[in-house]
XYZ file of N, CA and C in Angstrom:
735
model
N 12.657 80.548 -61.960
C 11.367 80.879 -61.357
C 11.577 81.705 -60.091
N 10.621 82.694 -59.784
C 11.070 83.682 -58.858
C 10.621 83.187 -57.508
N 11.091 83.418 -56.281
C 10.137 82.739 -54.956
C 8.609 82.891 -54.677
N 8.858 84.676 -54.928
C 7.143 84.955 -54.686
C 7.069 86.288 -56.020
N 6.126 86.258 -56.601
C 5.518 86.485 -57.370
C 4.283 87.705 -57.111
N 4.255 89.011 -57.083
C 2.976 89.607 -56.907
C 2.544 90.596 -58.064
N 1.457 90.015 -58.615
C 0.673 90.732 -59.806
C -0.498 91.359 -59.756
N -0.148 92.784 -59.742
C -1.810 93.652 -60.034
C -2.335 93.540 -58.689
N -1.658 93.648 -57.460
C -2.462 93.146 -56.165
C -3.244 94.375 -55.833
N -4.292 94.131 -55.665
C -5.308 95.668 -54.671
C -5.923 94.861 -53.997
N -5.834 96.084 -52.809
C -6.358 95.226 -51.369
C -7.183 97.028 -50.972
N -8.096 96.152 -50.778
C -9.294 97.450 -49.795
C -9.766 97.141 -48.708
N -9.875 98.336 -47.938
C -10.778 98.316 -46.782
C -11.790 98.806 -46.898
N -13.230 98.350 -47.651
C -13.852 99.171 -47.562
C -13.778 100.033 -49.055
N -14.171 101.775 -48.373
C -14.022 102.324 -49.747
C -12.151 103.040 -49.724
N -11.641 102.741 -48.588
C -10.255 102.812 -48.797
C -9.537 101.806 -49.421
N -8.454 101.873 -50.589
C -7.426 101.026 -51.308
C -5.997 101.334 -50.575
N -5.909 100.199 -49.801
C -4.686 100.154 -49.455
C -3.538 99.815 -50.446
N -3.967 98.661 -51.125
C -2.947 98.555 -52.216
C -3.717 98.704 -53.316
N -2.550 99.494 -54.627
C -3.329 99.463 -56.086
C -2.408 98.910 -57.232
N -2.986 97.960 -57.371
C -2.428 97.232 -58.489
C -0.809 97.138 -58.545
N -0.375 96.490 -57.186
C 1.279 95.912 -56.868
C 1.526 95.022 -57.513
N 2.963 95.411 -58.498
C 3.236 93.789 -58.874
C 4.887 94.230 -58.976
N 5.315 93.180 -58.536
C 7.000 92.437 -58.277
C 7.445 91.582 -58.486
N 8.408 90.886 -58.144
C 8.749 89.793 -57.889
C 10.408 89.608 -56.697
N 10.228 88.317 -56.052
C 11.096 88.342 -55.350
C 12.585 86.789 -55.690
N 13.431 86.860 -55.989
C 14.069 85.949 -56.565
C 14.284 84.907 -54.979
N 14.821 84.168 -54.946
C 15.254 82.930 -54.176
C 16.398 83.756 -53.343
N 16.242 83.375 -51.601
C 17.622 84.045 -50.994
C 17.587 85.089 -50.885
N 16.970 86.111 -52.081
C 16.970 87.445 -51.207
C 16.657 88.329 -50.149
N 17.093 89.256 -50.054
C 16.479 90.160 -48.571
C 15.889 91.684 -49.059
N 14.874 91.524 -48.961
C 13.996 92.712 -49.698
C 13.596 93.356 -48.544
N 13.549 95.075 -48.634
C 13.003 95.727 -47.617
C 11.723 96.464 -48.255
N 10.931 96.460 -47.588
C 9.625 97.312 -47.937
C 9.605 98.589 -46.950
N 9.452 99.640 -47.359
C 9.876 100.923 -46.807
C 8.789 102.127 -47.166
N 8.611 103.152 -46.897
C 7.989 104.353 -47.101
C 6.669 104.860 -46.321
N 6.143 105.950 -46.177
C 5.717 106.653 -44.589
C 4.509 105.432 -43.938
N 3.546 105.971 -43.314
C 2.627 105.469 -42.725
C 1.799 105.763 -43.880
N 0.950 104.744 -44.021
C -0.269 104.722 -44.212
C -0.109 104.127 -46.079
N 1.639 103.852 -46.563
C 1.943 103.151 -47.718
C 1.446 102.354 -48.126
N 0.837 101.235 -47.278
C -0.139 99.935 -47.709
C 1.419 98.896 -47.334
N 2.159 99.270 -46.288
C 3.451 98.183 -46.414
C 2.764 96.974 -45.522
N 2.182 97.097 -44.528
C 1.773 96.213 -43.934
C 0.620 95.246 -44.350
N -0.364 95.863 -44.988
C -1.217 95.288 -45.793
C -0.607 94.731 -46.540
N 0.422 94.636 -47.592
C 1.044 93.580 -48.419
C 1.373 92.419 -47.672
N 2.435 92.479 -46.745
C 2.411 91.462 -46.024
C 1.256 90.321 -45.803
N 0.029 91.182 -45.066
C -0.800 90.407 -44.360
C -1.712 89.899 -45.961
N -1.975 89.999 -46.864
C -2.292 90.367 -48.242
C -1.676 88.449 -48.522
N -0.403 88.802 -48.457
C 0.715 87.552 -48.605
C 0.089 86.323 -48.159
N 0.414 86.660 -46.869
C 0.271 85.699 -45.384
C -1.229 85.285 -45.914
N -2.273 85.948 -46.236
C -3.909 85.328 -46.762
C -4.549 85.792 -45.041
N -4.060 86.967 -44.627
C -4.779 87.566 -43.558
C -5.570 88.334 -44.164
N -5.324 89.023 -45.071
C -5.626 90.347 -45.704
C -6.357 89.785 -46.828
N -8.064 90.262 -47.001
C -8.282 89.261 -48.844
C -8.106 90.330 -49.950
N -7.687 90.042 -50.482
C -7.364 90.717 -52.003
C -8.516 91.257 -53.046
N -8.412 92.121 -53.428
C -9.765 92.755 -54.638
C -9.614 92.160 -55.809
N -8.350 91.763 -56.001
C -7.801 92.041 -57.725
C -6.192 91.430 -57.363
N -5.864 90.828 -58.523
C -4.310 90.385 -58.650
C -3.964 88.853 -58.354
N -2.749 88.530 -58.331
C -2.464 87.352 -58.047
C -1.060 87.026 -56.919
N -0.688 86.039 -56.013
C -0.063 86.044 -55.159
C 0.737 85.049 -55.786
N 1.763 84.600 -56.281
C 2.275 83.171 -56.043
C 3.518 82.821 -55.439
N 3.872 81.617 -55.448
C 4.780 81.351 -54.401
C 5.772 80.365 -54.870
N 6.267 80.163 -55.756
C 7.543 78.588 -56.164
C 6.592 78.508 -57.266
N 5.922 79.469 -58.028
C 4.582 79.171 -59.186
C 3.161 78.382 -58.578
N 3.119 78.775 -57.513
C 1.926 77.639 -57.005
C 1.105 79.046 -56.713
N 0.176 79.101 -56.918
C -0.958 80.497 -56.490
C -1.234 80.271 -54.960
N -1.137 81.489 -54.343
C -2.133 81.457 -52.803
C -2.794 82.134 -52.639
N -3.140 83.120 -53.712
C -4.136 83.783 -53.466
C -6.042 83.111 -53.079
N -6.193 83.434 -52.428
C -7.675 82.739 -51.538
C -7.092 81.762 -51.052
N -6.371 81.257 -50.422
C -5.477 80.203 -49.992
C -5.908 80.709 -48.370
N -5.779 79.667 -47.798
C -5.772 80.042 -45.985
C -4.694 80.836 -45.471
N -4.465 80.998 -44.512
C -2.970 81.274 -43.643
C -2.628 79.925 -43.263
N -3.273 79.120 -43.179
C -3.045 77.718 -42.551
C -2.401 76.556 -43.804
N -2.893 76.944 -44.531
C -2.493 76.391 -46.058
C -1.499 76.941 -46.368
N -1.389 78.538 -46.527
C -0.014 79.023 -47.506
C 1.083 78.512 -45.969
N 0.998 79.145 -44.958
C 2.377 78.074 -43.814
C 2.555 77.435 -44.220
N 1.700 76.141 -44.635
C 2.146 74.812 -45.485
C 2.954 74.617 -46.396
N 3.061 75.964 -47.204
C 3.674 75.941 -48.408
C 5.004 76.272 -47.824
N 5.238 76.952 -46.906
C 6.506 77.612 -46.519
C 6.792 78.622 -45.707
N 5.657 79.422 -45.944
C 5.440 80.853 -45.757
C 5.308 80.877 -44.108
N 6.166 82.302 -43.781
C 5.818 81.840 -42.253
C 6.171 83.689 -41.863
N 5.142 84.406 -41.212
C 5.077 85.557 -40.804
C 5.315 85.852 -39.635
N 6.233 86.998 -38.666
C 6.417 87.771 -37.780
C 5.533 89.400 -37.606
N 4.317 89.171 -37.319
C 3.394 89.912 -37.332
C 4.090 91.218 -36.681
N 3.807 92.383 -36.390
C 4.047 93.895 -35.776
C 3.814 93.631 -34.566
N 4.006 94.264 -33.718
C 3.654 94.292 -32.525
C 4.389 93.007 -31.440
N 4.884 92.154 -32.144
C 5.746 91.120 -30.793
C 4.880 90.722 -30.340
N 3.700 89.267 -30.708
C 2.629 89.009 -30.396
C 3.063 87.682 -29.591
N 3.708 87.609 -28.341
C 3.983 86.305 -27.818
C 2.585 86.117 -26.595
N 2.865 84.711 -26.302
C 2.073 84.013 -25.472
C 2.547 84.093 -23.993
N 2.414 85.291 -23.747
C 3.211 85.847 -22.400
C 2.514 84.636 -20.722
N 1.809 83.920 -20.916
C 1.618 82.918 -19.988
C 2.198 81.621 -20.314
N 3.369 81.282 -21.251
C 3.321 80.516 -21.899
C 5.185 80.776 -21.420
N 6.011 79.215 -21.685
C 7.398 79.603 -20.879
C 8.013 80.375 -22.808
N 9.023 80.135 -22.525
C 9.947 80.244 -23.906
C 10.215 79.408 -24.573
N 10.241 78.628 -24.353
C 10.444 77.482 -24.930
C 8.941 77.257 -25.402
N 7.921 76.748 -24.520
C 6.862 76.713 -25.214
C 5.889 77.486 -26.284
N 6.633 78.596 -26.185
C 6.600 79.763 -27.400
C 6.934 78.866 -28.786
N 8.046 78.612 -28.635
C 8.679 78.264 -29.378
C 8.272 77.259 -30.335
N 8.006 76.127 -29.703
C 7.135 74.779 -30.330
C 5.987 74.896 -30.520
N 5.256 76.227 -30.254
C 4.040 76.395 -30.964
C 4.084 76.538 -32.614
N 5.588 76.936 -33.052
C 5.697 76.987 -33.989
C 5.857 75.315 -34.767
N 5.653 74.774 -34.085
C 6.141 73.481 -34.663
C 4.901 72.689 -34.974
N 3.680 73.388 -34.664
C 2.435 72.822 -34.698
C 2.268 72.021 -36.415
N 3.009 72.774 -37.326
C 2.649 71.633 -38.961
C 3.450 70.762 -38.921
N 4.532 70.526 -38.344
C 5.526 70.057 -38.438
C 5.625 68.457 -37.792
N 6.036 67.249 -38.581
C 5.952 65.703 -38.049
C 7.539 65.398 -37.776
N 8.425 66.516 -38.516
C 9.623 65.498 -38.301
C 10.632 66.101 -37.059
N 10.185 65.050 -35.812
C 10.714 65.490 -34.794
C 12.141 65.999 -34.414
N 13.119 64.849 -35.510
C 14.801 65.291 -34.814
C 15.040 66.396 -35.895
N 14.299 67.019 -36.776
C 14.420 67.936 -37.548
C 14.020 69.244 -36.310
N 12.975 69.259 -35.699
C 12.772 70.272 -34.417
C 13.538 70.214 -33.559
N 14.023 69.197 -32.956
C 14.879 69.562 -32.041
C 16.461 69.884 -32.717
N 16.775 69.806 -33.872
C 17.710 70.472 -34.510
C 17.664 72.113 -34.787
N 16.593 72.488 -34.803
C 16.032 73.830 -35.073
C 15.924 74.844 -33.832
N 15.707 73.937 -32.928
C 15.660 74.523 -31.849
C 16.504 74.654 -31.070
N 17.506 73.622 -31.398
C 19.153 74.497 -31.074
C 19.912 75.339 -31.874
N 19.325 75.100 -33.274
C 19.750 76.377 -33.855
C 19.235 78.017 -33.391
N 18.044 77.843 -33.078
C 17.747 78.982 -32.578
C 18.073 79.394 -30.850
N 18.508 78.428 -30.411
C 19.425 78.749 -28.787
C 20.782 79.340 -29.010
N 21.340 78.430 -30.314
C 22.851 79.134 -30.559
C 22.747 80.866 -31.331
N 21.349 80.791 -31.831
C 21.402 82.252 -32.536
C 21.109 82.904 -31.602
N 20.226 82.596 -30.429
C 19.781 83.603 -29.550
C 19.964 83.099 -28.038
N 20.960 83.189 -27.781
C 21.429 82.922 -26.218
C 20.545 83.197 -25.050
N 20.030 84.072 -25.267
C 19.312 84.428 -23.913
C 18.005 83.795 -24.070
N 17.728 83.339 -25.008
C 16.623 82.626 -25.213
C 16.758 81.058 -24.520
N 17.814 80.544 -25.022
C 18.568 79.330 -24.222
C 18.473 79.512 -22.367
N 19.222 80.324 -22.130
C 19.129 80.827 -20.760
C 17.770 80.742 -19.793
N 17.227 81.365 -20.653
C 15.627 81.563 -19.938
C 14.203 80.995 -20.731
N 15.226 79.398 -20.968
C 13.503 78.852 -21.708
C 13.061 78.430 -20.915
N 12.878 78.528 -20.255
C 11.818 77.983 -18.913
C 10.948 78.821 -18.479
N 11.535 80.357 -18.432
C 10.887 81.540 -17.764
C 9.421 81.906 -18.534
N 8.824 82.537 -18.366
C 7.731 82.911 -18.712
C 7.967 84.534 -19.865
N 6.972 84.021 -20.742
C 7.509 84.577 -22.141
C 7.249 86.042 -21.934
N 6.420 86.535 -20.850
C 5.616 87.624 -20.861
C 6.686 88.717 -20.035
N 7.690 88.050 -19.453
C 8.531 88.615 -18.493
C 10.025 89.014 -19.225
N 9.863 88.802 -20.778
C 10.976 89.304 -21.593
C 10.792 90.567 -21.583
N 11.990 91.509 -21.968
C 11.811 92.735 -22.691
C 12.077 92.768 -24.316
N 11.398 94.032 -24.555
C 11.021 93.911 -25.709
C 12.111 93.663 -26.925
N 12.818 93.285 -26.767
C 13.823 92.693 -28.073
C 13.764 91.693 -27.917
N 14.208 90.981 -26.063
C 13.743 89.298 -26.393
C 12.865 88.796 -26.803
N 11.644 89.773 -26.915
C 10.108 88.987 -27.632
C 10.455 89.081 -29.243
N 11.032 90.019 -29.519
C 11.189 90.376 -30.568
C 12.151 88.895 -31.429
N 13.217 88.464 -30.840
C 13.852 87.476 -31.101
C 13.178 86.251 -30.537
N 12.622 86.175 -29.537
C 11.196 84.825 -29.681
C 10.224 84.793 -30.801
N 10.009 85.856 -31.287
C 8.815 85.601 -32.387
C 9.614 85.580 -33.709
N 10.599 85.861 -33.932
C 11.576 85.515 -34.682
C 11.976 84.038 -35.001
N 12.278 83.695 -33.728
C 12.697 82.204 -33.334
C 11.134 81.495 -33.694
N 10.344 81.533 -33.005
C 9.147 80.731 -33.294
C 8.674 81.185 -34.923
N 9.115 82.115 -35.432
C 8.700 81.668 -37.394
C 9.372 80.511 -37.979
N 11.116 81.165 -37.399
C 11.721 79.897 -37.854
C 11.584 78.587 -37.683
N 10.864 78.139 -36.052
C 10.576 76.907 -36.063
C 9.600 76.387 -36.722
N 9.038 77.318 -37.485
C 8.443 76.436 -38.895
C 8.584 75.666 -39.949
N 10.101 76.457 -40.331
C 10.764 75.597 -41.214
C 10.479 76.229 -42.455
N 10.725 77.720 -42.490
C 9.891 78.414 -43.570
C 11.066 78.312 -44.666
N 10.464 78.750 -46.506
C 10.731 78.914 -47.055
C 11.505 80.761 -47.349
N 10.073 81.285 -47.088
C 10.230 82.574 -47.267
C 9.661 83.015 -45.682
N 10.033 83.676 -45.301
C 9.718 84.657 -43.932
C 9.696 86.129 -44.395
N 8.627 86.299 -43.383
C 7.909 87.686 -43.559
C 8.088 88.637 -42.440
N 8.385 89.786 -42.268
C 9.007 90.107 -40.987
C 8.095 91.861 -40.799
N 7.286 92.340 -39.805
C 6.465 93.513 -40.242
C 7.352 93.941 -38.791
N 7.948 95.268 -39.797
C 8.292 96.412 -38.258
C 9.596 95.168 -37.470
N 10.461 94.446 -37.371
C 11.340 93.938 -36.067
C 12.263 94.987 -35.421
N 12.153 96.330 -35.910
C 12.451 97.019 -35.048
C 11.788 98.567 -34.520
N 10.869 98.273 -34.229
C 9.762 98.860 -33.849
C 9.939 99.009 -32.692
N 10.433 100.411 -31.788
C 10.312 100.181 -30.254
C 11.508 99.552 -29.851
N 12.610 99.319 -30.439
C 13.979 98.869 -29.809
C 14.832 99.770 -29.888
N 15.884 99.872 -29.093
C 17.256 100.638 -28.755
C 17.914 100.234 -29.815
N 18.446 101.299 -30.245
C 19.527 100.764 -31.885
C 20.769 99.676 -31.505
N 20.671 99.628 -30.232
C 22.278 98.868 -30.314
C 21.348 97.449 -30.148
N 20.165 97.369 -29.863
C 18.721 95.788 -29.625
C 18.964 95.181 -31.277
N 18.096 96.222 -32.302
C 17.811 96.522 -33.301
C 19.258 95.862 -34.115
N 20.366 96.320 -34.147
C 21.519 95.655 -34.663
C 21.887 94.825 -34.649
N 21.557 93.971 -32.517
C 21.604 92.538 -32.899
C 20.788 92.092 -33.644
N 19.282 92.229 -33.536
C 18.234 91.263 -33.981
C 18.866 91.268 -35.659
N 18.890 92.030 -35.931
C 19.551 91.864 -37.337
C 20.657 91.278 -38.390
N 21.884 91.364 -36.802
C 23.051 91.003 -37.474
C 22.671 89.380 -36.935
N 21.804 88.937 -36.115
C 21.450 87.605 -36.451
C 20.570 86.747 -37.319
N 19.794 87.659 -37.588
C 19.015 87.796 -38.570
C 19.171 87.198 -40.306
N 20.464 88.008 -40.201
C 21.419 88.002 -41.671
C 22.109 86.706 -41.288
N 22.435 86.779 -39.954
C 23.747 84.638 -39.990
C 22.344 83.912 -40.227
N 21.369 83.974 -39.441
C 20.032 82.717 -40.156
C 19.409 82.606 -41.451
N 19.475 83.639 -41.693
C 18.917 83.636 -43.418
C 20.190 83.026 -44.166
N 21.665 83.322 -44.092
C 22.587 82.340 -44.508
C 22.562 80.985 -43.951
N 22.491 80.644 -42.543
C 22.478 79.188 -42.580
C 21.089 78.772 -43.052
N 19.796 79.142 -42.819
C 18.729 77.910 -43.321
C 18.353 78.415 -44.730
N 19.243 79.034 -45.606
C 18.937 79.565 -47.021
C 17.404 80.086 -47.125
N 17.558 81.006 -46.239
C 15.739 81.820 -46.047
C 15.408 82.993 -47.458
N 14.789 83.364 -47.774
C 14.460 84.478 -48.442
C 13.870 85.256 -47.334
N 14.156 86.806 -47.606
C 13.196 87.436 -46.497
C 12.244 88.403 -46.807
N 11.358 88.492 -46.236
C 10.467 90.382 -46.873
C 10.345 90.891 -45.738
N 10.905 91.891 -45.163
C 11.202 92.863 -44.524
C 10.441 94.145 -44.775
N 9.150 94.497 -43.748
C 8.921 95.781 -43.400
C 9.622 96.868 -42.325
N 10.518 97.768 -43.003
C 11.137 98.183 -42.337
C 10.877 99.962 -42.546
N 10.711 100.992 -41.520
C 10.019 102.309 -41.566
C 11.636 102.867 -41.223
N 12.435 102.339 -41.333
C 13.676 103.280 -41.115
C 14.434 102.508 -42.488
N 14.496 103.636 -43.506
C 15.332 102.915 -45.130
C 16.431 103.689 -44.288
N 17.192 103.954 -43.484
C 18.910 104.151 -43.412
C 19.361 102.514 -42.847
N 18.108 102.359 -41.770
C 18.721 100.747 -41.549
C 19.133 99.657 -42.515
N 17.458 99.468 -43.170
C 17.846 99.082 -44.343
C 18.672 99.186 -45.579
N 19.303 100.375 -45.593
C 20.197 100.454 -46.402
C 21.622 99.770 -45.526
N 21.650 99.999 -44.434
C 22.763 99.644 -43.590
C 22.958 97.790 -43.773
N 21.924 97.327 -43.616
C 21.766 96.202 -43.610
C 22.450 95.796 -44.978
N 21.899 95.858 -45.919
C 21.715 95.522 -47.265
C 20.948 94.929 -47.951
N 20.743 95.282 -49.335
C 19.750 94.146 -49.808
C 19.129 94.944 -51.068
N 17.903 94.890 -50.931
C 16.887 95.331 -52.023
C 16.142 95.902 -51.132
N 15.428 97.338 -52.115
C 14.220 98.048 -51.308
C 13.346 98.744 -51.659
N 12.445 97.702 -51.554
C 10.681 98.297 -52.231
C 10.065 99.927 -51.943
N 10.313 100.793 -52.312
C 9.725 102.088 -51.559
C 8.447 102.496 -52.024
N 7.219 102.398 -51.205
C 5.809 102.715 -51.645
C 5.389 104.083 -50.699
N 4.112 104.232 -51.631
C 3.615 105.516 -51.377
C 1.861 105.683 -51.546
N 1.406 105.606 -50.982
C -0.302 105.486 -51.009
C -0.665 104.493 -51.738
N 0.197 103.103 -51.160
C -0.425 101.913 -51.852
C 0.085 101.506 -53.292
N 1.114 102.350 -53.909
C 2.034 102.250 -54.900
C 3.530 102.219 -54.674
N 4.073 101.470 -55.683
C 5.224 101.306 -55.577
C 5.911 102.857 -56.132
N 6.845 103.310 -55.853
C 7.388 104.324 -56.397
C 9.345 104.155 -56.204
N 9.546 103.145 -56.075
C 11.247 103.049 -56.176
C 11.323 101.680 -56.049
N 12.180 100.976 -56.582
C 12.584 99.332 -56.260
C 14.551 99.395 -56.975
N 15.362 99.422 -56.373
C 16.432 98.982 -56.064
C 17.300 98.704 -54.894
N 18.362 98.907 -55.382
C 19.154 98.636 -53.963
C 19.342 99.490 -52.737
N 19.104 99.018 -51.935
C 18.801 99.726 -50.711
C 19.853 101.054 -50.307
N 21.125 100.843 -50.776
C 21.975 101.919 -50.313
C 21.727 102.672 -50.893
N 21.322 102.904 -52.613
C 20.830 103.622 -53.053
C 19.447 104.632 -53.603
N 18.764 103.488 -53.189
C 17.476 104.124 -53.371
C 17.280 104.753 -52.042
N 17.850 104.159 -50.912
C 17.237 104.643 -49.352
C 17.986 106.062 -49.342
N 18.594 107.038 -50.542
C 18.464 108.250 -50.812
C 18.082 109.375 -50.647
N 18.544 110.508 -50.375
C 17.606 111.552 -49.778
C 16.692 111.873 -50.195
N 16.891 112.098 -52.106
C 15.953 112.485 -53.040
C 14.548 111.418 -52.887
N 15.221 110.145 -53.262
C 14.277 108.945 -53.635
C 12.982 109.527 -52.513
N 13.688 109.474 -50.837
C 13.211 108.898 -49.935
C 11.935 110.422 -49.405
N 12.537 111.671 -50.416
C 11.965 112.580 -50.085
C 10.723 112.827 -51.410
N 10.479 111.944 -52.372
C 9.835 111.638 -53.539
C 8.558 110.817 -52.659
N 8.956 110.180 -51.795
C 7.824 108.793 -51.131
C 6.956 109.587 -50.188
N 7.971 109.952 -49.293
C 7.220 110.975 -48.375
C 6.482 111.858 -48.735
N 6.770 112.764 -49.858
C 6.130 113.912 -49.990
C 5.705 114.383 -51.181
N 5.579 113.181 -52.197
C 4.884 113.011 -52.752
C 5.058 112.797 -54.644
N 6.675 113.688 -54.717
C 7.377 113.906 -56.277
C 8.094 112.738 -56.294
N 7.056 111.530 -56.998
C 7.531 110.284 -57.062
C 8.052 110.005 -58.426
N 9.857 110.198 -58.524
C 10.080 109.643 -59.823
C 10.313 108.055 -59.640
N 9.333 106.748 -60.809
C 9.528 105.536 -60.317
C 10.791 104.855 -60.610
N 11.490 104.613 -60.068
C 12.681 103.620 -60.227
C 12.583 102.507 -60.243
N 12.668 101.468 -61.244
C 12.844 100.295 -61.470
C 14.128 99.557 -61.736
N 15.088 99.221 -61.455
C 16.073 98.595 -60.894
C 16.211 97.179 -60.551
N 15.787 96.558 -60.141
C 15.867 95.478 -59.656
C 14.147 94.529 -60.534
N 14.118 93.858 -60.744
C 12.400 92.968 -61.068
C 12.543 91.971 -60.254
């Protein structure tokens, strides 16, 4: 059975279709990148996922359990746990207390405070300055606080829009190369919106490449993140590659 499941999804705004009729699937453990220009519908899938976004048409599922019309408050429940765009922290709020906001579904206490040294040992400076006030990070440490606070959910699958958006490539490499040790220790699956496919290919993994709300490439990232592929998405001579299901 696959982790998450997406069939026939269309999502509109209105009389704009962000997505048209997406369907995939994502296996257990993997690290999938979603990739291709502005205005692809990559972020709308996400939020689509998450049950931010409501759906026209299609189906969402998750371990075979449907979430489509499901809450955001409900599908978390299930597992699901999102890193929205933009580095949305509680900048009056210390770091630490960032942090345990994520813990709001959560009853089993020495399971949190286990988590939350996992995420001090992944992110040091976070350790350092949990006391400080969240608003007084720069922008990679927010970037690895809102990171840290998905994980203190205890997610199944994590959802990640843009984490390097606005960072210095040598920021961008850590958040990543820690990124990749946490998804090995808490056996995460990931979906990754990422607007640079060389990273993602760098990284590794799998990589969704869309184009006005369609899919138009799905394999492996070193290869599809291609000049040809990547110049098919952009500009429009989309041959579809299917590779990976």
């Amino acid at each position: 059975m696959s982790k998450l499941a997406i069939h026939d999804l269309t999502v509109r705004y209105g009389k704009l279709t962000a997505l048209d009729d997406v369907s995939f699937t994502v296996q257990e453990g993997a690290r999938v990148f979603i990739s291709g220009p502005n205005g692809a519908g990559k972020s709308s899938l996400l939020k689509a996922i998450a049950g931010v976004a409501t759906t026209a048409h299609g189906r969402i599922e998750m371990d075979g359990d449907i979430l489509s019309g499901a809450s955001p408050e409900a599908i978390a429940r299930k597992g699901l746990s999102m890193v929205p765009e933009g580095r949305e922290v509680f900048g009056q709020l210390s770091i630490e207390e960032n942090l345990l906001i994520g813990t709001g579904i959560r009853r089993d206490k020495t399971a949190i405070a286990e988590d939350l040294q996992d995420i001090y040992s992944a992110f040091p400076i976070l350790a350092e300055r949990r006391h400080a006030s969240a608003g007084a990070l720069s922008g990679g440490q927010q970037q690895m606080l809102v990171i840290g606070r998905a994980l203190m959910t205890n997610p199944k699958l994590m959802m990640i829009d843009e984490p390097s958006l606005g960072l210095a490539p040598k920021i961008v490499d850590q958040v990543y190369d820690t990124l990749v040790e946490l998804q090995a220790l808490k056996g995460l699956t990931l979906l990754i919106v990422e607007q640079s496919s060389a990273r993602a290919a760098r990284v590794g993994g799998r990589m969704i490449l869309m184009r006005g709300g369609r899919i138009v490439g799905d394999g492996d990232a070193a290869v599809i993140g291609n000049e040809d592929s990547l110049r098919d998405a952009y500009f429009g001579n989309a041959n579809h590659v299917k590779e990976v299901s």
